[in-house]
mmCIF file of C-alpha atoms and ligand atoms in Angstrom:
data_model
loop_
_atom_site.group_PDB
_atom_site.id
_atom_site.type_symbol
_atom_site.label_atom_id
_atom_site.label_comp_id
_atom_site.label_asym_id
_atom_site.label_seq_id
_atom_site.Cartn_x
_atom_site.Cartn_y
_atom_site.Cartn_z
ATOM 1 C CA MET R 1 -14.923 28.280 -14.589
ATOM 2 C CA LEU R 2 -12.149 25.066 -15.051
ATOM 3 C CA LYS R 3 -13.211 23.334 -17.799
ATOM 4 C CA SER R 4 -13.243 19.272 -17.564
ATOM 5 C CA GLN R 5 -10.680 17.615 -20.148
ATOM 6 C CA ALA R 6 -12.276 14.403 -22.925
ATOM 7 C CA THR R 7 -10.078 11.671 -21.718
ATOM 8 C CA PRO R 8 -6.484 11.458 -22.669
ATOM 9 C CA ASN R 9 -5.901 8.478 -24.274
ATOM 10 C CA SER R 10 -9.382 6.624 -24.477
ATOM 11 C CA ALA R 11 -8.788 6.916 -28.956
ATOM 12 C CA ALA R 12 -5.400 5.655 -28.559
ATOM 13 C CA THR R 13 -6.671 2.857 -26.388
ATOM 14 C CA GLY R 14 -10.030 2.240 -27.393
ATOM 15 C CA SER R 15 -11.338 1.916 -24.813
ATOM 16 C CA THR R 16 -15.253 1.737 -23.719
ATOM 17 C CA ASN R 17 -14.567 3.562 -20.077
ATOM 18 C CA PRO R 18 -13.635 6.757 -20.209
ATOM 19 C CA ASP R 19 -14.573 7.568 -16.353
ATOM 20 C CA ALA R 20 -11.822 4.801 -15.438
ATOM 21 C CA LEU R 21 -9.380 6.228 -17.897
ATOM 22 C CA LEU R 22 -9.476 9.695 -16.364
ATOM 23 C CA PHE R 23 -9.882 9.263 -13.035
ATOM 24 C CA ARG R 24 -6.824 7.284 -13.096
ATOM 25 C CA GLU R 25 -4.571 10.055 -15.231
ATOM 26 C CA GLY R 26 -6.081 12.227 -12.343
ATOM 27 C CA MET R 27 -4.819 10.475 -9.350
ATOM 28 C CA SER R 28 -1.663 9.776 -11.296
ATOM 29 C CA ARG R 29 -1.143 13.997 -10.458
ATOM 30 C CA ALA R 30 -1.721 13.374 -6.817
ATOM 31 C CA ALA R 31 2.336 12.430 -4.970
ATOM 32 C CA ALA R 32 1.603 9.942 -2.475
ATOM 33 C CA ALA R 33 3.597 8.091 0.370
ATOM 34 C CA VAL R 34 4.601 5.014 -0.485
ATOM 35 C CA HIS R 35 3.695 2.233 1.743
ATOM 36 C CA VAL R 36 4.347 -2.020 1.801
ATOM 37 C CA VAL R 37 1.223 -3.568 3.730
ATOM 38 C CA THR R 38 2.163 -6.645 5.173
ATOM 39 C CA THR R 39 0.416 -10.009 6.851
ATOM 40 C CA ASP R 40 1.566 -12.965 8.795
ATOM 41 C CA GLY R 41 -0.901 -15.429 10.306
ATOM 42 C CA SER R 42 -2.346 -18.869 10.021
ATOM 43 C CA ALA R 43 -3.083 -18.200 5.774
ATOM 44 C CA GLY R 44 0.640 -17.227 5.486
ATOM 45 C CA ARG R 45 3.251 -14.524 5.331
ATOM 46 C CA ALA R 46 2.225 -11.545 2.022
ATOM 47 C CA GLY R 47 2.438 -8.261 1.502
ATOM 48 C CA PHE R 48 2.308 -5.468 -1.717
ATOM 49 C CA THR R 49 3.076 -1.722 -2.293
ATOM 50 C CA ALA R 50 -0.057 0.355 -1.618
ATOM 51 C CA THR R 51 -0.299 3.969 -2.324
ATOM 52 C CA ALA R 52 -3.597 4.050 -0.915
ATOM 53 C CA VAL R 53 -3.637 4.285 2.726
ATOM 54 C CA THR R 54 -5.016 7.092 4.766
ATOM 55 C CA PRO R 55 -5.639 7.843 7.837
ATOM 56 C CA VAL R 56 -9.140 6.815 9.063
ATOM 57 C CA THR R 57 -9.420 8.321 12.941
ATOM 58 C CA ASP R 58 -6.558 8.904 15.887
ATOM 59 C CA SER R 59 -8.995 7.810 18.755
ATOM 60 C CA PRO R 60 -9.119 4.770 18.145
ATOM 61 C CA ALA R 61 -6.358 4.886 16.026
ATOM 62 C CA SER R 62 -7.256 3.961 12.789
ATOM 63 C CA LEU R 63 -6.555 3.146 9.173
ATOM 64 C CA LEU R 64 -8.149 2.212 5.921
ATOM 65 C CA VAL R 65 -5.954 0.299 2.603
ATOM 66 C CA CYS R 66 -7.821 -0.084 -0.631
ATOM 67 C CA VAL R 67 -6.699 -3.261 -2.137
ATOM 68 C CA ASN R 68 -7.614 -5.154 -5.254
ATOM 69 C CA THR R 69 -9.973 -8.347 -5.178
ATOM 70 C CA ALA R 70 -7.644 -10.062 -7.541
ATOM 71 C CA SER R 71 -4.751 -9.464 -5.555
ATOM 72 C CA ARG R 72 -2.777 -12.769 -3.861
ATOM 73 C CA SER R 73 -2.154 -10.948 -0.341
ATOM 74 C CA ALA R 74 -5.361 -9.470 -0.064
ATOM 75 C CA GLN R 75 -6.708 -12.781 0.572
ATOM 76 C CA ALA R 76 -3.713 -13.266 3.031
ATOM 77 C CA LEU R 77 -4.316 -10.179 5.133
ATOM 78 C CA LEU R 78 -8.274 -10.765 5.446
ATOM 79 C CA ALA R 79 -7.598 -14.247 6.946
ATOM 80 C CA ASN R 80 -5.435 -13.208 8.509
ATOM 81 C CA ARG R 81 -7.140 -10.695 9.998
ATOM 82 C CA VAL R 82 -4.017 -8.458 11.007
ATOM 83 C CA PHE R 83 -1.407 -6.441 8.748
ATOM 84 C CA CYS R 84 1.303 -3.960 9.171
ATOM 85 C CA VAL R 85 1.329 -0.837 7.265
ATOM 86 C CA ASN R 86 4.985 -0.210 6.154
ATOM 87 C CA THR R 87 5.856 3.259 5.350
ATOM 88 C CA LEU R 88 8.812 3.584 2.639
ATOM 89 C CA SER R 89 12.181 6.230 2.758
ATOM 90 C CA ALA R 90 13.790 7.101 -0.809
ATOM 91 C CA GLU R 91 16.373 4.350 -0.261
ATOM 92 C CA ASP R 92 14.029 1.224 0.031
ATOM 93 C CA LEU R 93 12.337 1.885 -3.781
ATOM 94 C CA ALA R 94 13.993 -1.357 -5.090
ATOM 95 C CA LEU R 95 11.885 -2.831 -1.969
ATOM 96 C CA ALA R 96 8.805 -0.700 -3.538
ATOM 97 C CA ASP R 97 9.067 -2.524 -6.659
ATOM 98 C CA VAL R 98 9.790 -5.970 -4.839
ATOM 99 C CA PHE R 99 6.208 -5.979 -3.208
ATOM 100 C CA ALA R 100 4.331 -4.827 -6.621
ATOM 101 C CA GLY R 101 5.636 -7.691 -8.099
ATOM 102 C CA ARG R 102 8.214 -6.134 -10.297
ATOM 103 C CA SER R 103 11.351 -8.240 -9.540
ATOM 104 C CA GLY R 104 8.578 -11.823 -10.028
ATOM 105 C CA LEU R 105 9.017 -12.723 -6.663
ATOM 106 C CA GLN R 106 5.507 -13.701 -5.275
ATOM 107 C CA GLY R 107 4.126 -14.135 -1.941
ATOM 108 C CA PRO R 108 6.461 -15.275 0.907
ATOM 109 C CA GLU R 109 9.663 -15.107 -1.324
ATOM 110 C CA ARG R 110 9.156 -11.164 -1.471
ATOM 111 C CA PHE R 111 10.407 -11.231 2.318
ATOM 112 C CA THR R 112 13.751 -12.453 1.340
ATOM 113 C CA VAL R 113 14.522 -8.625 0.293
ATOM 114 C CA GLY R 114 15.183 -6.239 3.171
ATOM 115 C CA LYS R 115 14.805 -6.734 7.228
ATOM 116 C CA TRP R 116 11.942 -8.085 8.653
ATOM 117 C CA GLU R 117 11.103 -7.952 12.779
ATOM 118 C CA ARG R 118 7.907 -7.936 14.058
ATOM 119 C CA LEU R 119 5.669 -5.849 16.792
ATOM 120 C CA GLU R 120 2.650 -7.523 18.315
ATOM 121 C CA THR R 121 0.136 -8.500 15.416
ATOM 122 C CA GLY R 122 3.478 -10.941 13.966
ATOM 123 C CA SER R 123 2.655 -9.122 10.598
ATOM 124 C CA PRO R 124 6.257 -8.002 9.210
ATOM 125 C CA ALA R 125 7.475 -4.979 10.456
ATOM 126 C CA LEU R 126 10.079 -3.239 8.157
ATOM 127 C CA ALA R 127 13.054 -2.365 9.922
ATOM 128 C CA THR R 128 14.154 0.636 7.598
ATOM 129 C CA SER R 129 11.108 1.812 7.447
ATOM 130 C CA LEU R 130 9.783 5.768 8.492
ATOM 131 C CA VAL R 131 6.978 4.553 10.157
ATOM 132 C CA ALA R 132 5.505 0.926 10.785
ATOM 133 C CA PHE R 133 1.455 1.040 12.081
ATOM 134 C CA ASP R 134 0.712 -2.529 14.054
ATOM 135 C CA CYS R 135 -3.645 -2.864 12.858
ATOM 136 C CA ARG R 136 -5.678 -5.977 14.239
ATOM 137 C CA ILE R 137 -8.809 -5.605 11.465
ATOM 138 C CA SER R 138 -11.758 -4.310 12.468
ATOM 139 C CA ASP R 139 -13.928 -3.664 9.495
ATOM 140 C CA ALA R 140 -14.129 -4.252 5.682
ATOM 141 C CA ARG R 141 -15.581 -4.222 2.362
ATOM 142 C CA VAL R 142 -15.827 -4.539 -1.054
ATOM 143 C CA VAL R 143 -16.410 -1.731 -3.306
ATOM 144 C CA ALA R 144 -16.703 -2.580 -6.711
ATOM 145 C CA THR R 145 -13.264 -3.791 -7.722
ATOM 146 C CA HIS R 146 -11.433 -2.537 -4.127
ATOM 147 C CA HIS R 147 -11.488 -4.625 -0.624
ATOM 148 C CA ILE R 148 -11.759 -1.159 2.051
ATOM 149 C CA ILE R 149 -9.846 -2.526 5.287
ATOM 150 C CA ILE R 150 -9.883 -0.520 8.114
ATOM 151 C CA GLY R 151 -7.086 -1.656 10.899
ATOM 152 C CA GLU R 152 -7.598 0.036 14.363
ATOM 153 C CA ILE R 153 -3.324 0.298 14.832
ATOM 154 C CA VAL R 154 -2.577 -1.982 18.220
ATOM 155 C CA ARG R 155 1.452 -0.293 17.917
ATOM 156 C CA ILE R 156 3.070 2.229 16.134
ATOM 157 C CA TRP R 157 6.921 2.146 15.894
ATOM 158 C CA LEU R 158 8.427 5.366 14.850
ATOM 159 C CA GLY R 159 11.538 5.092 12.544
ATOM 160 C CA GLU R 160 14.664 6.840 11.851
ATOM 161 C CA GLN R 161 13.627 10.569 9.642
ATOM 162 C CA LYS R 162 14.505 9.441 6.657
ATOM 163 C CA ARG R 163 13.685 11.602 2.848
ATOM 164 C CA PRO R 164 10.442 9.523 2.043
ATOM 165 C CA LEU R 165 9.869 7.579 -1.007
ATOM 166 C CA VAL R 166 6.664 9.315 -3.249
ATOM 167 C CA TYR R 167 4.593 8.615 -6.261
ATOM 168 C CA GLN R 168 3.462 11.115 -9.135
ATOM 169 C CA GLY R 169 3.076 10.685 -12.381
ATOM 170 C CA ARG R 170 3.992 6.601 -12.603
ATOM 171 C CA HIS R 171 7.167 7.598 -11.044
ATOM 172 C CA TYR R 172 9.189 7.307 -8.124
ATOM 173 C CA HIS R 173 10.543 10.387 -6.037
ATOM 174 C CA GLU R 174 12.415 11.147 -3.620
ATOM 175 C CA LEU R 175 11.415 14.267 -1.098
HETATM 176 C C1 FMN C 1 3.595 3.012 -6.102
HETATM 177 C C2 FMN C 1 2.130 1.559 -6.533
HETATM 178 C C3 FMN C 1 1.324 1.459 -5.531
HETATM 179 C C4 FMN C 1 0.377 0.749 -5.582
HETATM 180 N N1 FMN C 1 -1.110 0.935 -4.722
HETATM 181 C C5 FMN C 1 -1.691 0.056 -4.608
HETATM 182 C C6 FMN C 1 -2.911 -0.121 -3.834
HETATM 183 O O1 FMN C 1 -2.635 1.062 -3.105
HETATM 184 N N2 FMN C 1 -3.890 -0.991 -4.054
HETATM 185 C C7 FMN C 1 -3.649 -2.149 -4.659
HETATM 186 O O2 FMN C 1 -4.533 -3.288 -4.334
HETATM 187 N N3 FMN C 1 -2.478 -2.364 -5.223
HETATM 188 C C8 FMN C 1 -1.675 -1.311 -5.361
HETATM 189 N N4 FMN C 1 -0.718 -1.418 -6.262
HETATM 190 C C9 FMN C 1 -0.057 -2.518 -6.930
HETATM 191 C C10 FMN C 1 -0.036 -3.913 -6.015
HETATM 192 O O3 FMN C 1 1.529 -3.559 -5.245
HETATM 193 C C11 FMN C 1 0.739 -5.311 -6.885
HETATM 194 O O4 FMN C 1 -0.009 -5.712 -7.857
HETATM 195 C C12 FMN C 1 1.150 -6.431 -5.917
HETATM 196 O O5 FMN C 1 2.144 -7.759 -7.135
HETATM 197 C C13 FMN C 1 0.190 -6.890 -5.508
HETATM 198 O O6 FMN C 1 0.612 -8.736 -4.782
HETATM 199 P P1 FMN C 1 -0.184 -9.590 -4.998
HETATM 200 O O7 FMN C 1 -1.269 -9.809 -5.926
HETATM 201 O O8 FMN C 1 0.561 -10.697 -4.393
HETATM 202 O O9 FMN C 1 -0.999 -9.277 -3.896
HETATM 203 C C14 FMN C 1 0.044 -0.389 -6.048
HETATM 204 C C15 FMN C 1 1.350 -0.624 -6.706
HETATM 205 C C16 FMN C 1 2.751 0.738 -6.979
HETATM 206 C C17 FMN C 1 4.116 0.545 -7.962
#
């Protein structure tokens, strides 16, 4: 049997929450596609980088996004009731950092980078994405620190076939 590992760095951090650290370390080993989730509407334009995006069903076509309750974009998403998931190619690595807040740009300023269009809901759709899923929120709930937001997909835009951007081991990679 495989032995479960003790927290890798709890001694170093002095954390009293070893399960969370081990969970983060475990999740960092799993490769994930990188997306920018956007919204627009009466609550304004906003967007953030996300790997916690999962398909739910194909009939109706739906997906879910997990977003921290502290995220400013999450408030806009929930108020606007619409969002668009834009899956990034490796050439949009800089955009991933912008929408993760690593360039210092906040809120609508982030859209000064990238080429943005609209599909049906009015949420910004990235013209250089691999695919864009335009959604209306059909359900949402809070689990501890995160909103789980389910979107019914109303439009899918297929972009050029390019090399995807992947996040693994706390670094970006291109496939
Ligand atoms: C590769 C990567 C993946 C991320 N995935 C998520 C995610 O799935 N959910 C989330 O809430 N934050 C995620 N983040 C962090 C947000 O992108 C970041 O906190 C962002 O600044 C939130 O913006 P806001 O506060 O303006 O909403 C991720 C960051 C990176 C770099």
